[in-house]
């Protein structure tokens, strides 16, 4: 990047108006005194390819990618990291000086980093992980738990076929549990995750029985509106180590900001505040 160029980044998707990323990156840019901008861009499927090709020529150094482009973008990228290929989608693009597009997925990194920071004693390799949900968000969670050394991943989903597909994809560490008996998979788990959208504002409550939760288990919810979901409240009441889902959003943003703007930003109370204020 030449000295007087103003670096631009942003998030591209549809819808994109609800995204908290502009507030977070805007906060970091300000904190570090960087003369750059991070812009939300509403772009549908029709224009996506054209826009992605044009942005590097307009001063963009990279992008976050969100619904509905996270999978499709892998086809357009010149380089795809192993973890993006494994998860099957990308959320972070870096435009290189030679014009090539580098695609990464930092969701799994955000997930594990959030747990490592929020529950410093967390030892994922010491026992099974239990995951409720087998949608797009669960894929990143499964990949990162396998990477973190979890010996077994128990997966339960309302639509069992989606969980079965994950087992085929991620291999024998994944075992599928009937949605009716989902509560049972918690019993001797070390890590317990809600990766469904249940409990989110406007969605039904999470209803699987949670009486298997025990002190010491590390429990997290990918839902962060509200910050304390019914799932996390049950875990807190049971004496578990509870980590809310907002931290995953914060941590997944760190590698992108660092690559685009050259500074590794801090995930601290001020960064959390920047997101919570909007
Ligand atoms: P995301 O990218 O957030 O994972 P998604 O791919 O739509 O979004 O996945 C949503 C998850 O929440 C899925 O596991 C979904 O279960 P299905 O695969 O059966 O749809 C789960 N979910 C959503 N609404 C649900 C409900 N009412 N009861 C049980 N699970 C639900």
GROMACS .gro file of N, CA, C and O in nm, residues 194-262:
model
  276
  194UNK      N    1  -2.462  -2.432   2.204
  194UNK     CA    2  -2.584  -2.415   2.126
  194UNK      C    3  -2.548  -2.347   1.995
  194UNK      O    4  -2.514  -2.228   1.993
  195UNK      N    5  -2.559  -2.422   1.885
  195UNK     CA    6  -2.533  -2.365   1.753
  195UNK      C    7  -2.663  -2.357   1.673
  195UNK      O    8  -2.661  -2.340   1.552
  196UNK      N    9  -2.778  -2.372   1.741
  196UNK     CA   10  -2.907  -2.347   1.674
  196UNK      C   11  -2.939  -2.199   1.691
  196UNK      O   12  -2.872  -2.128   1.766
  197UNK      N   13  -3.044  -2.157   1.623
  197UNK     CA   14  -3.087  -2.017   1.643
  197UNK      C   15  -3.194  -2.007   1.751
  197UNK      O   16  -3.251  -1.900   1.772
  198UNK      N   17  -3.222  -2.117   1.820
  198UNK     CA   18  -3.321  -2.115   1.928
  198UNK      C   19  -3.272  -2.026   2.042
  198UNK      O   20  -3.155  -2.032   2.080
  199UNK      N   21  -3.365  -1.945   2.096
  199UNK     CA   22  -3.328  -1.856   2.207
  199UNK      C   23  -3.293  -1.717   2.161
  199UNK      O   24  -3.280  -1.624   2.241
  200UNK      N   25  -3.278  -1.701   2.028
  200UNK     CA   26  -3.251  -1.567   1.973
  200UNK      C   27  -3.379  -1.484   1.982
  200UNK      O   28  -3.489  -1.541   1.975
  201UNK      N   29  -3.363  -1.353   1.996
  201UNK     CA   30  -3.481  -1.266   1.997
  201UNK      C   31  -3.568  -1.298   1.876
  201UNK      O   32  -3.517  -1.305   1.764
  202UNK      N   33  -3.696  -1.322   1.900
  202UNK     CA   34  -3.788  -1.348   1.789
  202UNK      C   35  -3.796  -1.495   1.750
  202UNK      O   36  -3.873  -1.532   1.662
  203UNK      N   37  -3.713  -1.580   1.812
  203UNK     CA   38  -3.716  -1.724   1.783
  203UNK      C   39  -3.772  -1.797   1.905
  203UNK      O   40  -3.769  -1.744   2.016
  204UNK      N   41  -3.820  -1.922   1.886
  204UNK     CA   42  -3.866  -1.999   2.002
  204UNK      C   43  -3.752  -2.023   2.102
  204UNK      O   44  -3.635  -2.013   2.064
  205UNK      N   45  -3.789  -2.054   2.226
  205UNK     CA   46  -3.687  -2.084   2.328
  205UNK      C   47  -3.621  -2.219   2.301
  205UNK      O   48  -3.678  -2.304   2.235
  206UNK      N   49  -3.502  -2.235   2.356
  206UNK     CA   50  -3.432  -2.364   2.352
  206UNK      C   51  -3.501  -2.456   2.453
  206UNK      O   52  -3.516  -2.419   2.569
  207UNK      N   53  -3.544  -2.576   2.411
  207UNK     CA   54  -3.626  -2.658   2.500
  207UNK      C   55  -3.567  -2.794   2.540
  207UNK      O   56  -3.623  -2.862   2.625
  208UNK      N   57  -3.459  -2.835   2.479
  208UNK     CA   58  -3.403  -2.967   2.515
  208UNK      C   59  -3.367  -2.966   2.664
  208UNK      O   60  -3.324  -2.863   2.717
  209UNK      N   61  -3.387  -3.079   2.735
  209UNK     CA   62  -3.356  -3.082   2.878
  209UNK      C   63  -3.207  -3.060   2.903
  209UNK      O   64  -3.123  -3.118   2.835
  210UNK      N   65  -3.177  -2.975   3.000
  210UNK     CA   66  -3.037  -2.939   3.026
  210UNK      C   67  -2.994  -2.984   3.164
  210UNK      O   68  -2.897  -2.932   3.220
  211UNK      N   69  -3.064  -3.082   3.221
  211UNK     CA   70  -3.030  -3.122   3.359
  211UNK      C   71  -2.898  -3.199   3.366
  211UNK      O   72  -2.847  -3.223   3.476
  212UNK      N   73  -2.840  -3.232   3.251
  212UNK     CA   74  -2.708  -3.297   3.252
  212UNK      C   75  -2.593  -3.200   3.275
  212UNK      O   76  -2.478  -3.241   3.296
  213UNK      N   77  -2.622  -3.070   3.272
  213UNK     CA   78  -2.514  -2.971   3.290
  213UNK      C   79  -2.455  -2.981   3.430
  213UNK      O   80  -2.529  -2.991   3.529
  214UNK      N   81  -2.322  -2.976   3.436
  214UNK     CA   82  -2.255  -2.990   3.566
  214UNK      C   83  -2.147  -2.884   3.583
  214UNK      O   84  -2.094  -2.832   3.485
  215UNK      N   85  -2.114  -2.855   3.709
  215UNK     CA   86  -2.009  -2.755   3.733
  215UNK      C   87  -1.881  -2.795   3.659
  215UNK      O   88  -1.849  -2.914   3.650
  216UNK      N   89  -1.813  -2.698   3.606
  216UNK     CA   90  -1.686  -2.726   3.538
  216UNK      C   91  -1.701  -2.735   3.386
  216UNK      O   92  -1.608  -2.705   3.312
  217UNK      N   93  -1.819  -2.776   3.339
  217UNK     CA   94  -1.837  -2.782   3.193
  217UNK      C   95  -1.826  -2.641   3.136
  217UNK      O   96  -1.868  -2.544   3.200
  218UNK      N   97  -1.770  -2.632   3.016
  218UNK     CA   98  -1.762  -2.502   2.949
  218UNK      C   99  -1.877  -2.493   2.849
  218UNK      O  100  -1.891  -2.579   2.761
  219UNK      N  101  -1.961  -2.394   2.867
  219UNK     CA  102  -2.085  -2.384   2.789
  219UNK      C  103  -2.092  -2.251   2.716
  219UNK      O  104  -2.068  -2.145   2.776
  220UNK      N  105  -2.124  -2.257   2.587
  220UNK     CA  106  -2.137  -2.133   2.511
  220UNK      C  107  -2.256  -2.141   2.416
  220UNK      O  108  -2.304  -2.249   2.383
  221UNK      N  109  -2.301  -2.024   2.375
  221UNK     CA  110  -2.417  -2.013   2.287
  221UNK      C  111  -2.376  -1.921   2.173
  221UNK      O  112  -2.321  -1.814   2.197
  222UNK      N  113  -2.400  -1.963   2.049
  222UNK     CA  114  -2.363  -1.874   1.938
  222UNK      C  115  -2.461  -1.757   1.927
  222UNK      O  116  -2.430  -1.656   1.865
  223UNK      N  117  -2.578  -1.772   1.990
  223UNK     CA  118  -2.675  -1.661   1.993
  223UNK      C  119  -2.624  -1.556   2.091
  223UNK      O  120  -2.584  -1.590   2.203
  224UNK      N  121  -2.624  -1.429   2.049
  224UNK     CA  122  -2.580  -1.324   2.143
  224UNK      C  123  -2.681  -1.211   2.156
  224UNK      O  124  -2.651  -1.107   2.216
  225UNK      N  125  -2.800  -1.232   2.097
  225UNK     CA  126  -2.910  -1.139   2.125
  225UNK      C  127  -3.027  -1.221   2.178
  225UNK      O  128  -3.094  -1.285   2.097
  226UNK      N  129  -3.055  -1.228   2.305
  226UNK     CA  130  -2.990  -1.155   2.415
  226UNK      C  131  -2.852  -1.211   2.449
  226UNK      O  132  -2.820  -1.324   2.412
  227UNK      N  133  -2.777  -1.134   2.523
  227UNK     CA  134  -2.642  -1.175   2.563
  227UNK      C  135  -2.647  -1.299   2.654
  227UNK      O  136  -2.567  -1.390   2.640
  228UNK      N  137  -2.741  -1.297   2.749
  228UNK     CA  138  -2.760  -1.419   2.829
  228UNK      C  139  -2.888  -1.488   2.783
  228UNK      O  140  -2.998  -1.446   2.818
  229UNK      N  141  -2.872  -1.593   2.706
  229UNK     CA  142  -2.987  -1.671   2.658
  229UNK      C  143  -3.037  -1.761   2.770
  229UNK      O  144  -2.968  -1.780   2.872
  230UNK      N  145  -3.154  -1.821   2.749
  230UNK     CA  146  -3.206  -1.919   2.846
  230UNK      C  147  -3.108  -2.035   2.863
  230UNK      O  148  -3.088  -2.086   2.974
  231UNK      N  149  -3.043  -2.074   2.753
  231UNK     CA  150  -2.944  -2.183   2.753
  231UNK      C  151  -2.828  -2.148   2.846
  231UNK      O  152  -2.786  -2.228   2.931
  232UNK      N  153  -2.778  -2.026   2.834
  232UNK     CA  154  -2.664  -1.985   2.917
  232UNK      C  155  -2.706  -1.965   3.063
  232UNK      O  156  -2.629  -1.992   3.155
  233UNK      N  157  -2.830  -1.920   3.083
  233UNK     CA  158  -2.877  -1.901   3.220
  233UNK      C  159  -2.884  -2.038   3.291
  233UNK      O  160  -2.841  -2.051   3.406
  234UNK      N  161  -2.935  -2.139   3.219
  234UNK     CA  162  -2.941  -2.275   3.277
  234UNK      C  163  -2.800  -2.322   3.312
  234UNK      O  164  -2.777  -2.384   3.417
  235UNK      N  165  -2.704  -2.292   3.224
  235UNK     CA  166  -2.565  -2.334   3.249
  235UNK      C  167  -2.507  -2.260   3.369
  235UNK      O  168  -2.437  -2.318   3.452
  236UNK      N  169  -2.536  -2.131   3.376
  236UNK     CA  170  -2.486  -2.053   3.491
  236UNK      C  171  -2.544  -2.108   3.621
  236UNK      O  172  -2.473  -2.129   3.719
  237UNK      N  173  -2.676  -2.136   3.620
  237UNK     CA  174  -2.743  -2.190   3.739
  237UNK      C  175  -2.684  -2.325   3.779
  237UNK      O  176  -2.683  -2.360   3.897
  238UNK      N  177  -2.635  -2.401   3.680
  238UNK     CA  178  -2.579  -2.534   3.709
  238UNK      C  179  -2.432  -2.526   3.750
  238UNK      O  180  -2.368  -2.628   3.774
  239UNK      N  181  -2.376  -2.406   3.752
  239UNK     CA  182  -2.237  -2.390   3.796
  239UNK      C  183  -2.134  -2.412   3.686
  239UNK      O  184  -2.015  -2.433   3.713
  240UNK      N  185  -2.179  -2.409   3.560
  240UNK     CA  186  -2.085  -2.427   3.448
  240UNK      C  187  -2.004  -2.299   3.427
  240UNK      O  188  -2.040  -2.192   3.476
  241UNK      N  189  -1.896  -2.312   3.348
  241UNK     CA  190  -1.823  -2.193   3.305
  241UNK      C  191  -1.891  -2.144   3.177
  241UNK      O  192  -1.892  -2.215   3.077
  242UNK      N  193  -1.948  -2.026   3.185
  242UNK     CA  194  -2.033  -1.977   3.077
  242UNK      C  195  -1.960  -1.869   2.997
  242UNK      O  196  -1.902  -1.777   3.055
  243UNK      N  197  -1.963  -1.884   2.863
  243UNK     CA  198  -1.900  -1.785   2.776
  243UNK      C  199  -2.004  -1.739   2.673
  243UNK      O  200  -2.057  -1.823   2.599
  244UNK      N  201  -2.033  -1.609   2.669
  244UNK     CA  202  -2.139  -1.568   2.576
  244UNK      C  203  -2.087  -1.561   2.433
  244UNK      O  204  -1.966  -1.562   2.407
  245UNK      N  205  -2.182  -1.553   2.338
  245UNK     CA  206  -2.147  -1.565   2.197
  245UNK      C  207  -2.094  -1.438   2.134
  245UNK      O  208  -2.041  -1.442   2.022
  246UNK      N  209  -2.106  -1.326   2.204
  246UNK     CA  210  -2.059  -1.200   2.144
  246UNK      C  211  -1.908  -1.204   2.119
  246UNK      O  212  -1.857  -1.149   2.022
  247UNK      N  213  -1.838  -1.273   2.209
  247UNK     CA  214  -1.692  -1.282   2.196
  247UNK      C  215  -1.649  -1.350   2.067
  247UNK      O  216  -1.544  -1.317   2.011
  248UNK      N  217  -1.728  -1.444   2.017
  248UNK     CA  218  -1.692  -1.512   1.892
  248UNK      C  219  -1.694  -1.411   1.778
  248UNK      O  220  -1.602  -1.409   1.694
  249UNK      N  221  -1.794  -1.325   1.780
  249UNK     CA  222  -1.804  -1.220   1.677
  249UNK      C  223  -1.683  -1.126   1.684
  249UNK      O  224  -1.626  -1.088   1.582
  250UNK      N  225  -1.645  -1.092   1.806
  250UNK     CA  226  -1.530  -1.002   1.823
  250UNK      C  227  -1.401  -1.068   1.776
  250UNK      O  228  -1.324  -1.009   1.700
  251UNK      N  229  -1.378  -1.190   1.820
  251UNK     CA  230  -1.250  -1.256   1.789
  251UNK      C  231  -1.238  -1.292   1.641
  251UNK      O  232  -1.128  -1.287   1.585
  252UNK      N  233  -1.351  -1.329   1.575
  252UNK     CA  234  -1.339  -1.364   1.434
  252UNK      C  235  -1.296  -1.244   1.351
  252UNK      O  236  -1.244  -1.258   1.241
  253UNK      N  237  -1.317  -1.125   1.404
  253UNK     CA  238  -1.284  -1.003   1.329
  253UNK      C  239  -1.136  -0.967   1.338
  253UNK      O  240  -1.087  -0.888   1.257
  254UNK      N  241  -1.065  -1.023   1.435
  254UNK     CA  242  -0.926  -0.982   1.460
  254UNK      C  243  -0.832  -1.011   1.342
  254UNK      O  244  -0.759  -0.922   1.297
  255UNK      N  245  -0.831  -1.135   1.288
  255UNK     CA  246  -0.734  -1.163   1.179
  255UNK      C  247  -0.755  -1.073   1.057
  255UNK      O  248  -0.658  -1.031   0.995
  256UNK      N  249  -0.881  -1.045   1.023
  256UNK     CA  250  -0.909  -0.958   0.908
  256UNK      C  251  -0.853  -0.819   0.930
  256UNK      O  252  -0.776  -0.767   0.846
  257UNK      N  253  -0.886  -0.760   1.043
  257UNK     CA  254  -0.838  -0.624   1.072
  257UNK      C  255  -0.686  -0.619   1.067
  257UNK      O  256  -0.627  -0.527   1.009
  258UNK      N  257  -0.624  -0.720   1.124
  258UNK     CA  258  -0.477  -0.721   1.128
  258UNK      C  259  -0.418  -0.726   0.986
  258UNK      O  260  -0.324  -0.653   0.954
  259UNK      N  261  -0.477  -0.810   0.901
  259UNK     CA  262  -0.422  -0.822   0.766
  259UNK      C  263  -0.450  -0.698   0.682
  259UNK      O  264  -0.366  -0.656   0.604
  260UNK      N  265  -0.565  -0.637   0.699
  260UNK     CA  266  -0.599  -0.521   0.617
  260UNK      C  267  -0.523  -0.395   0.661
  260UNK      O  268  -0.477  -0.318   0.579
  261UNK      N  269  -0.518  -0.378   0.793
  261UNK     CA  270  -0.470  -0.249   0.843
  261UNK      C  271  -0.335  -0.257   0.915
  261UNK      O  272  -0.282  -0.156   0.960
  262UNK      N  273  -0.280  -0.377   0.928
  262UNK     CA  274  -0.145  -0.392   0.980
  262UNK      C  275  -0.128  -0.382   1.130
  262UNK      O  276  -0.016  -0.373   1.179
   0.00000   0.00000   0.00000
